[in-house]
Coordinates of C-alpha atoms and ligand atoms in Angstrom, one line a residue:
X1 CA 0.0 0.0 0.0
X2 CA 1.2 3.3 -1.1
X3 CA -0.2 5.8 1.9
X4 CA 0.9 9.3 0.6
X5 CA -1.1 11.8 2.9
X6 CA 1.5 15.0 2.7
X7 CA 2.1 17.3 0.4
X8 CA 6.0 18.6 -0.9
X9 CA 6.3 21.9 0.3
X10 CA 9.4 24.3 0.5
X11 CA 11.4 21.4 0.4
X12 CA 9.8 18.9 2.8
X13 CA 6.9 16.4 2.9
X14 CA 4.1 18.4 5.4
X15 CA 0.5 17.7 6.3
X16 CA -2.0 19.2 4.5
X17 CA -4.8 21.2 5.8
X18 CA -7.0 18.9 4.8
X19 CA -7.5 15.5 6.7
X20 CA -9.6 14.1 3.2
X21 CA -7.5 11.6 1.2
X22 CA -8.4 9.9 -2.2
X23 CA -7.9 6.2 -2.9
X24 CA -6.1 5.3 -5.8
X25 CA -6.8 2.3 -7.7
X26 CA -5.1 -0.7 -9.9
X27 CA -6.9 -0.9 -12.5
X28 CA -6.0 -4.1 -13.9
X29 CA -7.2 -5.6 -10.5
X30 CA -9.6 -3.3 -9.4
X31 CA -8.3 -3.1 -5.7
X32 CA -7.3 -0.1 -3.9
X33 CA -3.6 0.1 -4.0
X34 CA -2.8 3.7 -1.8
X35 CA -4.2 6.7 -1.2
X36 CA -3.4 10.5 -1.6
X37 CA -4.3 13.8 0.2
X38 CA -7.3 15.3 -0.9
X39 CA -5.5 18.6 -0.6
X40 CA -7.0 21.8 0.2
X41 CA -6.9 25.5 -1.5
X42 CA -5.0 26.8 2.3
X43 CA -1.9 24.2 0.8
X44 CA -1.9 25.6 -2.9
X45 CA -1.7 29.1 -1.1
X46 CA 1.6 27.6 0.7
X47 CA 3.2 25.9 -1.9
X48 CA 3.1 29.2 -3.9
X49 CA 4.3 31.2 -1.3
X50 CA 7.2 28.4 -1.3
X51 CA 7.9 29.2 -5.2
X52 CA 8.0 32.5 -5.0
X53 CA 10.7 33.1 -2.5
X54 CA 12.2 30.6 -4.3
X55 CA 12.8 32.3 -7.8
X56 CA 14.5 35.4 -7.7
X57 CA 17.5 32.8 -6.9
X58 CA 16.5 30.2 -8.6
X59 CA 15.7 32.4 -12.3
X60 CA 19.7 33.7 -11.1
X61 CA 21.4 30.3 -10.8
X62 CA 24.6 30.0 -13.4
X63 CA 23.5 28.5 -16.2
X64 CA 26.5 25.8 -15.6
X65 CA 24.5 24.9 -12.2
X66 CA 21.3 24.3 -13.9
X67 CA 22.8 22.1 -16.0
X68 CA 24.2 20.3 -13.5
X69 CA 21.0 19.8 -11.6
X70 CA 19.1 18.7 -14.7
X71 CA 22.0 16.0 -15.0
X72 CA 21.7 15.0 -11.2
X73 CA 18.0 14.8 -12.0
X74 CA 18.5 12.4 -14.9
X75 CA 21.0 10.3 -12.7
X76 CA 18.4 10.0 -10.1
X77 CA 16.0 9.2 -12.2
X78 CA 17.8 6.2 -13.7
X79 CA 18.6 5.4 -9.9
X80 CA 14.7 4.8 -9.3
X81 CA 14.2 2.8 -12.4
X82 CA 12.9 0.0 -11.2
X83 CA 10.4 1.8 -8.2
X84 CA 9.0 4.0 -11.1
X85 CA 8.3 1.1 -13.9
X86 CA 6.1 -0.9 -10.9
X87 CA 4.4 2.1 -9.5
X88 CA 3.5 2.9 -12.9
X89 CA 2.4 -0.6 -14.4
X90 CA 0.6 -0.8 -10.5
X91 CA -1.5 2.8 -11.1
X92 CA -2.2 3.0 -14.9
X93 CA -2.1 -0.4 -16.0
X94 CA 0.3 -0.5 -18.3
X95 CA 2.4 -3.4 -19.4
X96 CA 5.4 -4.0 -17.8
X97 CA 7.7 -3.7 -21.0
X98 CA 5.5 -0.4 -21.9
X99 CA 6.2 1.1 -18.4
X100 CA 9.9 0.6 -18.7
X101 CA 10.7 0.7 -22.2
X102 CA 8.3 4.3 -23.3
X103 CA 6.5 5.4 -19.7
X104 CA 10.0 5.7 -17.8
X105 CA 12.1 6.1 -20.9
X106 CA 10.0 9.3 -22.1
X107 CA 10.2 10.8 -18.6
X108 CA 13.8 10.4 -18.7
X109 CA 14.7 11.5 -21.9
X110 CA 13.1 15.2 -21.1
X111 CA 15.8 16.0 -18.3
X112 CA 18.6 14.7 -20.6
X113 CA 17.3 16.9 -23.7
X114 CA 16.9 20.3 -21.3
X115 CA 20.7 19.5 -20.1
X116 CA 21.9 19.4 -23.5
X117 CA 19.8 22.0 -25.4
X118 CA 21.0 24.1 -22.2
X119 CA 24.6 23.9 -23.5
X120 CA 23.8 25.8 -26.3
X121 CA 20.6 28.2 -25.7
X122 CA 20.8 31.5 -26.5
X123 CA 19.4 33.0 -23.5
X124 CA 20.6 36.8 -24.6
X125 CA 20.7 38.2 -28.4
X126 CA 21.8 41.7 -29.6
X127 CA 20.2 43.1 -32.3
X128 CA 21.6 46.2 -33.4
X129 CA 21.4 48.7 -30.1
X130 CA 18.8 46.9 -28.9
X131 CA 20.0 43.4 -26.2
X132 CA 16.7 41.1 -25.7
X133 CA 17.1 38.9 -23.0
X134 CA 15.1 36.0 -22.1
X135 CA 14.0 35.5 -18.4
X136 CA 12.1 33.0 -16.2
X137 CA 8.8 33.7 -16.6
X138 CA 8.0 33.3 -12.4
X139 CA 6.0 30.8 -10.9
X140 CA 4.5 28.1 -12.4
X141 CA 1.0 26.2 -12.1
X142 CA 1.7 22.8 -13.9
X143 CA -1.4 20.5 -14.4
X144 CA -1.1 16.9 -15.7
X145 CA -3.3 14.0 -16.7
X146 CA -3.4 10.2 -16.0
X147 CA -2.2 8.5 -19.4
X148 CA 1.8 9.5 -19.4
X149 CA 2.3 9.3 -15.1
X150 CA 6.2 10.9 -15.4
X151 CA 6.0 11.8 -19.5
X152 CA 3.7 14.6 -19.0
X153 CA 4.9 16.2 -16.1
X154 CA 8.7 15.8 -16.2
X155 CA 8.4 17.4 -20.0
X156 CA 7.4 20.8 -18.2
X157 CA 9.7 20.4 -15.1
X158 CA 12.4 20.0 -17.2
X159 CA 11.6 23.2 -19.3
X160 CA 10.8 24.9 -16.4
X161 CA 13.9 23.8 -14.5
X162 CA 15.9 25.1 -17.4
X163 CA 14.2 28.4 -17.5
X164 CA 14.5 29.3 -14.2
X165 CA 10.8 29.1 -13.2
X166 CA 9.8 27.7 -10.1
X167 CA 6.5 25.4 -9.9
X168 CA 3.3 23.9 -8.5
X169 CA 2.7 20.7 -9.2
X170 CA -1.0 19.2 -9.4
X171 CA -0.3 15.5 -10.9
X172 CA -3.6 13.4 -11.9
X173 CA -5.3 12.1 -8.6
X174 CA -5.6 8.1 -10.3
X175 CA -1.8 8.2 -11.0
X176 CA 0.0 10.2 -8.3
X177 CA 2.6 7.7 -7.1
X178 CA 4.9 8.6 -10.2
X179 CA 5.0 12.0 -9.3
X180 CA 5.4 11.4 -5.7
X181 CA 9.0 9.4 -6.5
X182 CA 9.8 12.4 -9.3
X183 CA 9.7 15.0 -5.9
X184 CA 12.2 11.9 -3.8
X185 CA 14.1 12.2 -7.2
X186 CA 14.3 16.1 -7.3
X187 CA 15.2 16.6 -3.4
X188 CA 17.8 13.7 -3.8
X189 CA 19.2 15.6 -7.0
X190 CA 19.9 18.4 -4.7
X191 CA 17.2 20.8 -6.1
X192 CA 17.0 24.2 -4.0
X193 CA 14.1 24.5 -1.6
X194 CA 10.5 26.1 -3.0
X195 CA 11.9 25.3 -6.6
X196 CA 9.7 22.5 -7.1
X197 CA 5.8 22.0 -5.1
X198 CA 3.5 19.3 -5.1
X199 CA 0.1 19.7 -4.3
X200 CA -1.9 16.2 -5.0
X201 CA -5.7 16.2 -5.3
X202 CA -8.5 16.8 -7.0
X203 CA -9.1 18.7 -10.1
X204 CA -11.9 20.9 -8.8
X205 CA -10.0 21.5 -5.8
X206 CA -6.5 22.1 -6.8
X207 CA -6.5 22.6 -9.8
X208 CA -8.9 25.6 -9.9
X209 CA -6.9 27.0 -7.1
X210 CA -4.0 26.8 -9.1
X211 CA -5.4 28.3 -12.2
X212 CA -7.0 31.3 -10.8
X213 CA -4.2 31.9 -8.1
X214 CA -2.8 35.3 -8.5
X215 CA 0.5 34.0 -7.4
X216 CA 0.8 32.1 -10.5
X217 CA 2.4 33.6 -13.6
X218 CA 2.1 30.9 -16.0
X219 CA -0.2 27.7 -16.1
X220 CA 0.8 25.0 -18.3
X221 CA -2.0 22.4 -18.6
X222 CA -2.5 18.8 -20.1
X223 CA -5.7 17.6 -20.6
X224 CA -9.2 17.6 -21.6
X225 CA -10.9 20.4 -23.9
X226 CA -13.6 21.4 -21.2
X227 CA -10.8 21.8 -18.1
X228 CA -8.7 23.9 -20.5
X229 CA -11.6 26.0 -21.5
X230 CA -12.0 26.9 -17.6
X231 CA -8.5 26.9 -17.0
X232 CA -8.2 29.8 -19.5
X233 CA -11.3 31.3 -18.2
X234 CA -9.8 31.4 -14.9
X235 CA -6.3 32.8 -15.8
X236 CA -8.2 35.7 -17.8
X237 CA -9.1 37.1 -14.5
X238 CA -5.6 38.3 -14.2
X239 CA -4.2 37.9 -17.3
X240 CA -2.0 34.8 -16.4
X241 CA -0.2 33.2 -19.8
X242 CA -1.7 29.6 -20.4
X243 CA -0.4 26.8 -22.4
X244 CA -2.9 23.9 -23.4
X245 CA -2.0 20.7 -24.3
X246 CA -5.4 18.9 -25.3
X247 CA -7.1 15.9 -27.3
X248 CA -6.8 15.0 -30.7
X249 CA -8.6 12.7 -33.3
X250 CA -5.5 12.4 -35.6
X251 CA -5.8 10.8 -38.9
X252 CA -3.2 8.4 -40.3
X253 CA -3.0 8.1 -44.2
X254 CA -2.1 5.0 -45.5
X255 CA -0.4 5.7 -49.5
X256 CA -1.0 3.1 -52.1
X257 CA 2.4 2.1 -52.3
X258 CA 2.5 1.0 -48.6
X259 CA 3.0 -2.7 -47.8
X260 CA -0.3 -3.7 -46.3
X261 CA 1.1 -5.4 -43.6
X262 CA 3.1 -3.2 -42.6
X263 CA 0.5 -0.2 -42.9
X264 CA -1.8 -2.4 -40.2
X265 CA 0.4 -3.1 -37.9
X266 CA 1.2 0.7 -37.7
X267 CA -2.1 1.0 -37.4
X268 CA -2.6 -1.4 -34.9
X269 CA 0.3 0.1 -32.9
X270 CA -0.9 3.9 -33.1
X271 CA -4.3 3.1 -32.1
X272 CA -4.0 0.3 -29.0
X273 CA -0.9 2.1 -27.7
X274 CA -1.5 2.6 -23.9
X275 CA -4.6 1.4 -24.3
X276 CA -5.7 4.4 -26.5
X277 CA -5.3 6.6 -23.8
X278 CA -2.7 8.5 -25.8
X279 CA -3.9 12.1 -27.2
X280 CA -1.8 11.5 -30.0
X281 CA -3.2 8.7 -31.2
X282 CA -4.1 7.7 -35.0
X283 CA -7.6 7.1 -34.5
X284 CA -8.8 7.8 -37.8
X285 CA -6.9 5.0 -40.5
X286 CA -7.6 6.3 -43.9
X287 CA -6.9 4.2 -46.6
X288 CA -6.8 3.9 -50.3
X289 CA -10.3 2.1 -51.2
X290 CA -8.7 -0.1 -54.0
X291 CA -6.9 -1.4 -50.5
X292 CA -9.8 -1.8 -48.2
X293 CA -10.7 -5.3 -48.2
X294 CA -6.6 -6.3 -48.2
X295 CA -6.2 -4.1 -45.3
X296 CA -9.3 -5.8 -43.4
X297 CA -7.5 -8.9 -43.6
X298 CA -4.2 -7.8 -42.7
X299 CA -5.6 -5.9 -39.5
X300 CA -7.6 -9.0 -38.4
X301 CA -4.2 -11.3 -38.8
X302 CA -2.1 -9.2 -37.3
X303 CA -4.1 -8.3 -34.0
X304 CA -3.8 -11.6 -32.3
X305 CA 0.0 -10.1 -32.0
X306 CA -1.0 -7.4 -30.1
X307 CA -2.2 -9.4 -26.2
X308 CA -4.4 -7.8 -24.3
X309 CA -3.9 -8.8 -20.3
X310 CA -2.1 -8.8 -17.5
X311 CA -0.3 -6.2 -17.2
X312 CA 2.7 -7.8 -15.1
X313 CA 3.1 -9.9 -17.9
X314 CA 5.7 -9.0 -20.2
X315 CA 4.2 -10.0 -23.5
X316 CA 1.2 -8.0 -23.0
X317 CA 0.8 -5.5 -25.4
X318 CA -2.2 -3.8 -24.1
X319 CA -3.5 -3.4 -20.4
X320 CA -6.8 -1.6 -18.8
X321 CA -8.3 1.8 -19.2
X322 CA -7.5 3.7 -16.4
X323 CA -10.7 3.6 -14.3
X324 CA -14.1 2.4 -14.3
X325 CA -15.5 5.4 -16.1
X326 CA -13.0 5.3 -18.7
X327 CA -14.1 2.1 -19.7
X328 CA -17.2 2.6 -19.9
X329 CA -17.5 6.0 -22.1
X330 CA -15.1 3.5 -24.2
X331 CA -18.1 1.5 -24.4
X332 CA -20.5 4.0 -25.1
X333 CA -18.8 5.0 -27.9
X334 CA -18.3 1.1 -29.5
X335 CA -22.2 1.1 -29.1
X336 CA -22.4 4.5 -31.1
X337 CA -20.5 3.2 -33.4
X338 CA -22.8 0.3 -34.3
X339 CA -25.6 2.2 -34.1
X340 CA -24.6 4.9 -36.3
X341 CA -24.3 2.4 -38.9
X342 CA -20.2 1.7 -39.3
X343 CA -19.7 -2.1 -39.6
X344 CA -17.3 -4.2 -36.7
X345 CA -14.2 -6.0 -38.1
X346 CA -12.5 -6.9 -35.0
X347 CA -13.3 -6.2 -31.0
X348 CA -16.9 -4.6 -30.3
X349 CA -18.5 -4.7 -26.7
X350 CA -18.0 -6.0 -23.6
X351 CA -14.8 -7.2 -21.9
X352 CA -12.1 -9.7 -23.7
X353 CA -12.5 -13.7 -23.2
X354 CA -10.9 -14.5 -19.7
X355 CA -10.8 -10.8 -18.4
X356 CA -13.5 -10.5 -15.9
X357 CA -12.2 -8.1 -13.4
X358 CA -10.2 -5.2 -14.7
X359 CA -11.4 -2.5 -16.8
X360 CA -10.3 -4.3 -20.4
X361 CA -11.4 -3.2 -23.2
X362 CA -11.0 -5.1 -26.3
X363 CA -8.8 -3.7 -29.4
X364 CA -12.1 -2.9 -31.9
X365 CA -11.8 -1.5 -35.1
X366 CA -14.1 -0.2 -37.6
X367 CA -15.0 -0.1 -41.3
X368 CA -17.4 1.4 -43.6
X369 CA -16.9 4.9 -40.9
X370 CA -18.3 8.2 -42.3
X371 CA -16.2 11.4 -40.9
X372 CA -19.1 12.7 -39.6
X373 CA -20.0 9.9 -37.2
X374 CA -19.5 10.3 -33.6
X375 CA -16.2 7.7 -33.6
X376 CA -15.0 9.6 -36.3
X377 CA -15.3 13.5 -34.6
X378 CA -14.8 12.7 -30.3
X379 CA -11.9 11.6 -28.5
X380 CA -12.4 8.6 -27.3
X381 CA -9.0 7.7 -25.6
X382 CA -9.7 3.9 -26.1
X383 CA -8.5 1.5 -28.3
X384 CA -11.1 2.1 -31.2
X385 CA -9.6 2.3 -35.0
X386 CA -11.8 3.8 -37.6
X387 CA -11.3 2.9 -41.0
X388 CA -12.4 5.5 -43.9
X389 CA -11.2 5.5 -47.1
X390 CA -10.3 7.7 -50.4
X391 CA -9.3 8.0 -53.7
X392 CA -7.2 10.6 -54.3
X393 CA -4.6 11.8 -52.2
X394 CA -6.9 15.5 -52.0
X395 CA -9.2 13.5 -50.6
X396 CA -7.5 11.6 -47.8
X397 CA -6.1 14.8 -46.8
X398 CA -9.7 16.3 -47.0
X399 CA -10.7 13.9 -44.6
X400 CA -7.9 14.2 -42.5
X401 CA -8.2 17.8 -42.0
X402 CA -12.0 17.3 -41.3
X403 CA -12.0 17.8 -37.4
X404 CA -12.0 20.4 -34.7
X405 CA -8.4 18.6 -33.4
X406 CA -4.7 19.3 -35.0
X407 CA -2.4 17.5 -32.4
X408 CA -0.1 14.9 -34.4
X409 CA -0.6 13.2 -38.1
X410 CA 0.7 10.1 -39.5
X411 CA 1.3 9.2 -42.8
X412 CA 2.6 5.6 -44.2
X413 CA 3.8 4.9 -47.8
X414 CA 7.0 5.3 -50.0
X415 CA 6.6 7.7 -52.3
X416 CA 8.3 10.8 -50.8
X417 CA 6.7 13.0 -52.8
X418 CA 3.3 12.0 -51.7
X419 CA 4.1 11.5 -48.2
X420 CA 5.7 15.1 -48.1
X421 CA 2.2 16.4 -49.8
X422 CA 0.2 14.7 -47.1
X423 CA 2.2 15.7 -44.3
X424 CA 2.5 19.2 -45.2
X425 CA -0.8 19.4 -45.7
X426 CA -2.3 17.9 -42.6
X427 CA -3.0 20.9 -40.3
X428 CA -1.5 19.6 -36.8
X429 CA 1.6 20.2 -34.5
X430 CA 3.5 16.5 -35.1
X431 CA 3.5 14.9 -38.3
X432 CA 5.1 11.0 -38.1
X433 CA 6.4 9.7 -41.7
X434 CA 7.0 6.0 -41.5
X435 CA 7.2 5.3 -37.8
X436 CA 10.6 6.9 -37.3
X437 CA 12.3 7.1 -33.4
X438 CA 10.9 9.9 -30.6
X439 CA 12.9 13.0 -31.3
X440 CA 12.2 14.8 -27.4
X441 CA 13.7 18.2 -29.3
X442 CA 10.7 18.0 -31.7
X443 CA 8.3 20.9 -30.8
X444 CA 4.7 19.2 -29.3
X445 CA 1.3 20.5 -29.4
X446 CA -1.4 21.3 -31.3
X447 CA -3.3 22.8 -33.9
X448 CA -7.1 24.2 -33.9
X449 CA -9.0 23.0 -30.7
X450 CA -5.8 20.7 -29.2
X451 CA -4.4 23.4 -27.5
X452 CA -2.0 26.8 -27.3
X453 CA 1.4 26.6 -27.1
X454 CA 4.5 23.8 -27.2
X455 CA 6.3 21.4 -25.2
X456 CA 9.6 19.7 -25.5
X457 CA 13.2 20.8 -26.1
X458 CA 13.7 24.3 -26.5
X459 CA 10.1 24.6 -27.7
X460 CA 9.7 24.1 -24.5
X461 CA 11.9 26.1 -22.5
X462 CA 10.5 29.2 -24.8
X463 CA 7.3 28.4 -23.0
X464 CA 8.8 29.4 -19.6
X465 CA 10.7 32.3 -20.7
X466 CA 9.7 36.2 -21.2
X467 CA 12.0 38.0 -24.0
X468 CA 13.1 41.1 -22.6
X469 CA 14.6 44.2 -24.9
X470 CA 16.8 46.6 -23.3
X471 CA 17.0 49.2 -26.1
X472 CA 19.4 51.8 -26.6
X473 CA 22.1 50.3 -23.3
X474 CA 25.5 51.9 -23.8
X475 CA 28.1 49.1 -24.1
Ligands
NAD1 P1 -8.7 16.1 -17.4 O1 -8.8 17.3 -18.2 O2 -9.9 15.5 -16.8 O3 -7.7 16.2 -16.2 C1 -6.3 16.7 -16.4 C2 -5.8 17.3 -15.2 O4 -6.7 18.5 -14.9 C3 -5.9 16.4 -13.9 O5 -4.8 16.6 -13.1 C4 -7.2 16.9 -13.3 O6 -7.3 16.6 -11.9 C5 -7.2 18.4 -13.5 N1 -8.5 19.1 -13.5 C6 -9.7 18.5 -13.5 N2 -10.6 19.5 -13.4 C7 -10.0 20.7 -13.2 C8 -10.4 22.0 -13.0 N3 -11.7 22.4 -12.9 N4 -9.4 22.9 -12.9 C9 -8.1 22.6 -13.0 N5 -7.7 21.4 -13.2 C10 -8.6 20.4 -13.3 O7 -8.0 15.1 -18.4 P2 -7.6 13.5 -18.2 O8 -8.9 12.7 -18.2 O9 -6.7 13.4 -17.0 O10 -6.7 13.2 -19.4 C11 -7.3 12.9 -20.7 C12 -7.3 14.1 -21.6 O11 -6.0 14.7 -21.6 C13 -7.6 13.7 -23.0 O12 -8.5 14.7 -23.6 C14 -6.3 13.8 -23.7 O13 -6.3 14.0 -25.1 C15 -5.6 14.9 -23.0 N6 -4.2 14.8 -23.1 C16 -3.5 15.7 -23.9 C17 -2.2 15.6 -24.1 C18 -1.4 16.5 -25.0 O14 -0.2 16.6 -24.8 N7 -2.0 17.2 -25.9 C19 -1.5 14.5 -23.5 C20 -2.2 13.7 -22.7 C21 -3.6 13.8 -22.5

């Protein structure tokens, strides 16, 4: 049992003002595994007033320092390996070999990249008389979801880290555990007191107090559409800077030249990656037609490859959604998709053979999908694949333009003239050719209704800075 009641505060773990906690839950076994403070508005207030007599040192620190902490981070980090790939395979549900080899990696990765990228930033430029200087932007309100437990928010500490800006932390209250080891990693790395605050809890609770704090400079959210919407509303009222990271619905074109197999297995892949519960992922396969019935096939031979199970198993594939609800809106929308007319090749209803307790969902996929159906337009963060098809390249980039999201794109062929047509074409923030490695100095984020602003490498650590010009200094 993981009992984490206190909150990280100025450098130490201290009781919260509030004596409510929150149960967190396996979802793969559906037992209660720990619980969390419910936190309180009185500790938000505190671990702001922490951060901000921690920056005016902090945004000073040599930039040789920060680079050593962010490397002392990353050391850490590697030194809690194995605690972070259980507590994360233990609180999301996600396979063993996924915890370790893209939940832990990606978290990882982010500190490394910020220590490099720091060797080199350009944190002052003169133009003419005019010097413009780049400074912390002050404290920070960072607000993650479930799906990526030490991905999501060690992307923004390590931006913010390398910035200068001190934070508030407000992790997702079903996967908190992660977050709790990344604070044991940052006060073993030797980071300064106040420089980094975390507040668990709810959403309503903490995360509104964070967002409409007047303490807060900057909030940088992840999540859904509706919580961005009032996390913006909130920091109007004072005219904080936001940054939303939000859904998608992003299409992935399959080109006529693409091996079959190959195209649905990337298919597969994009679509039953942690469970679905991944805003990037290709939810929307569209394929030549001349392929269609080819493709069929190769989708329903190659998903026996892809296990759905036990998540302490290390040839599982795929585990749980993340909670009871999640499961069931993934079902809701596998009924809407059958009554909306689009015709089941693989999956459907219900839970797979053998998998009675857990929230499992099967892998289902689609055909005969009209863009304007409900699977086709809403996030669903399951595993549900939609299959539409075109004819001419203009029309499969028609199609995959056709939605309120622009988060990420994927398109799969040889020709590199058509695959550079499609992928300039699709309007959204990450375009994947081919299934090429994670580049962490990409810039993330999206287009349209996924969100404002960008994450990763020094994308990212522009987020946290304000350019300054100091115009007309004698030298
Ligand atoms: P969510 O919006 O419900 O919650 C995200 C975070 O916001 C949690 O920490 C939650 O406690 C907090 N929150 C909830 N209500 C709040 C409020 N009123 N004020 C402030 N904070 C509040 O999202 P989720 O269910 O945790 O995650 C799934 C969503 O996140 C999906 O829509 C997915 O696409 C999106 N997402 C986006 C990205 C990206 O980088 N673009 C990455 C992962 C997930």
């Amino acid at each position: 049992m993981h009992n984490y009641i206190q909150q990280y505060i100025n450098g130490e773990w201290v009781d919260s003002t509030s004596t409510e906690t929150i149960e967190v839950i396996n979802p793969a076994t559906e037992k209660v595994i720990g619980k969390i403070s419910a936190g309180s508005k009185e500790d938000v207030d505190r671990a702001v007033e922490a951060a901000r007599a921690a920056f005016p040192s902090f945004s000073r620190m040599d930039i040789e320092d920060r680079i050593k902490l962010l490397e002392n981070i990353a050391k850490e980090y590697e030194n809690r390996k194995d605690d972070l790939v259980k507590v994360i395979t233990e609180e999301l549900g996600s396979p063993i070999t996924r915890s370790e080899q893209i939940q832990y990696e990606m978290g990882l990765q982010h500190f490394k990249k910020a220590a490099e990228l720091l060797k080199t930033f350009e944190f002052t430029e003169q133009r003419g008389n005019t010097l413009i200087k780049k400074e912390a932007i002050g404290v920070a309100g960072l607000i993650t979801p479930w799906n990526f437990p030490t991905n999501q928010p060690s992307t923004k500490l390590a931006s913010a880290f390398a910035a200068g800006s001190t934070v508030v932390l407000k992790p997702a209250a079903m996967t908190p555990f992660a977050a709790i080891i990344l604070a044991e990693i940052f006060d073993k790395a030797g980071l300064p007191k106040g420089v980094f605050n975390l507040v668990n809890g709810s959403g309503s609770t903490i995360g509104d107090a964070i967002s409409s704090h007047p303490g807060i400079d900057f909030v940088s959210f992840t999540g859904s559409g509706p919580v961005g919407t009032k996390i913006m509303e909130n920091a109007a009222q004072d005219i904080k800077k936001v940054s939303l990271e939000l859904g998608g619905k992003s299409p992935l074109v399959i080109l006529k030249d693409a091996n079959v197999k190959d195209a649905a297995r990337t298919a597969i892949l994009n679509v039953a990656m942690n469970t679905g519960q991944v805003c990037t992922a290709a939810t929307r396969t569209i394929i030549p037609k001349s392929m269609h019935d080819e493709f069929i096939e190769a989708v329903k031979e190659a998903l026996p490859d892809f296990p759905v199970g036990d998540p302490q198993d290390k040839n599982t594939f795929m585990g749980p959604q993340v909670s009871k609800e999640q499961w069931e809106t993934v079902q809701s929308y596998i009924n809407k998709g059958t009554e909306e007319g689009a015709t089941l090749v693989a999956g459907g209803p219900g839970k797979p053979d053998g998998l009675d307790k857990g929230y499992f969902s099967k892998i289902t996929v689609f055909t005969n999908v009209k863009n304007d159906m409900t699977i086709a337009q809403e996030e669903i963060f399951g595993p549900v694949m939609s299959i539409l098809t075109y004819e001419t390249i203009d029309e499969a980039i028609e199609i995959a333009n056709d939605t309120k999201y622009g988060l990420a794109g994927y398109v799969f062929g040889q020709n590199p003239d058509e695959l550079f047509k499609v992928a300039s074409n699709i309007r959204a923030g990450q375009i994947t050719v081919n299934n090429p490695k994670t580049d962490f100095s990409a810039p993330f984020g999206g287009f349209k209704q996924s969100g404002i602003g960008r994450e990763w490498g020094d994308y990212g650590i522009e987020e946290f800075l304000e350019p300054k010009a100091i115009i007309g200094m004698p030298s």
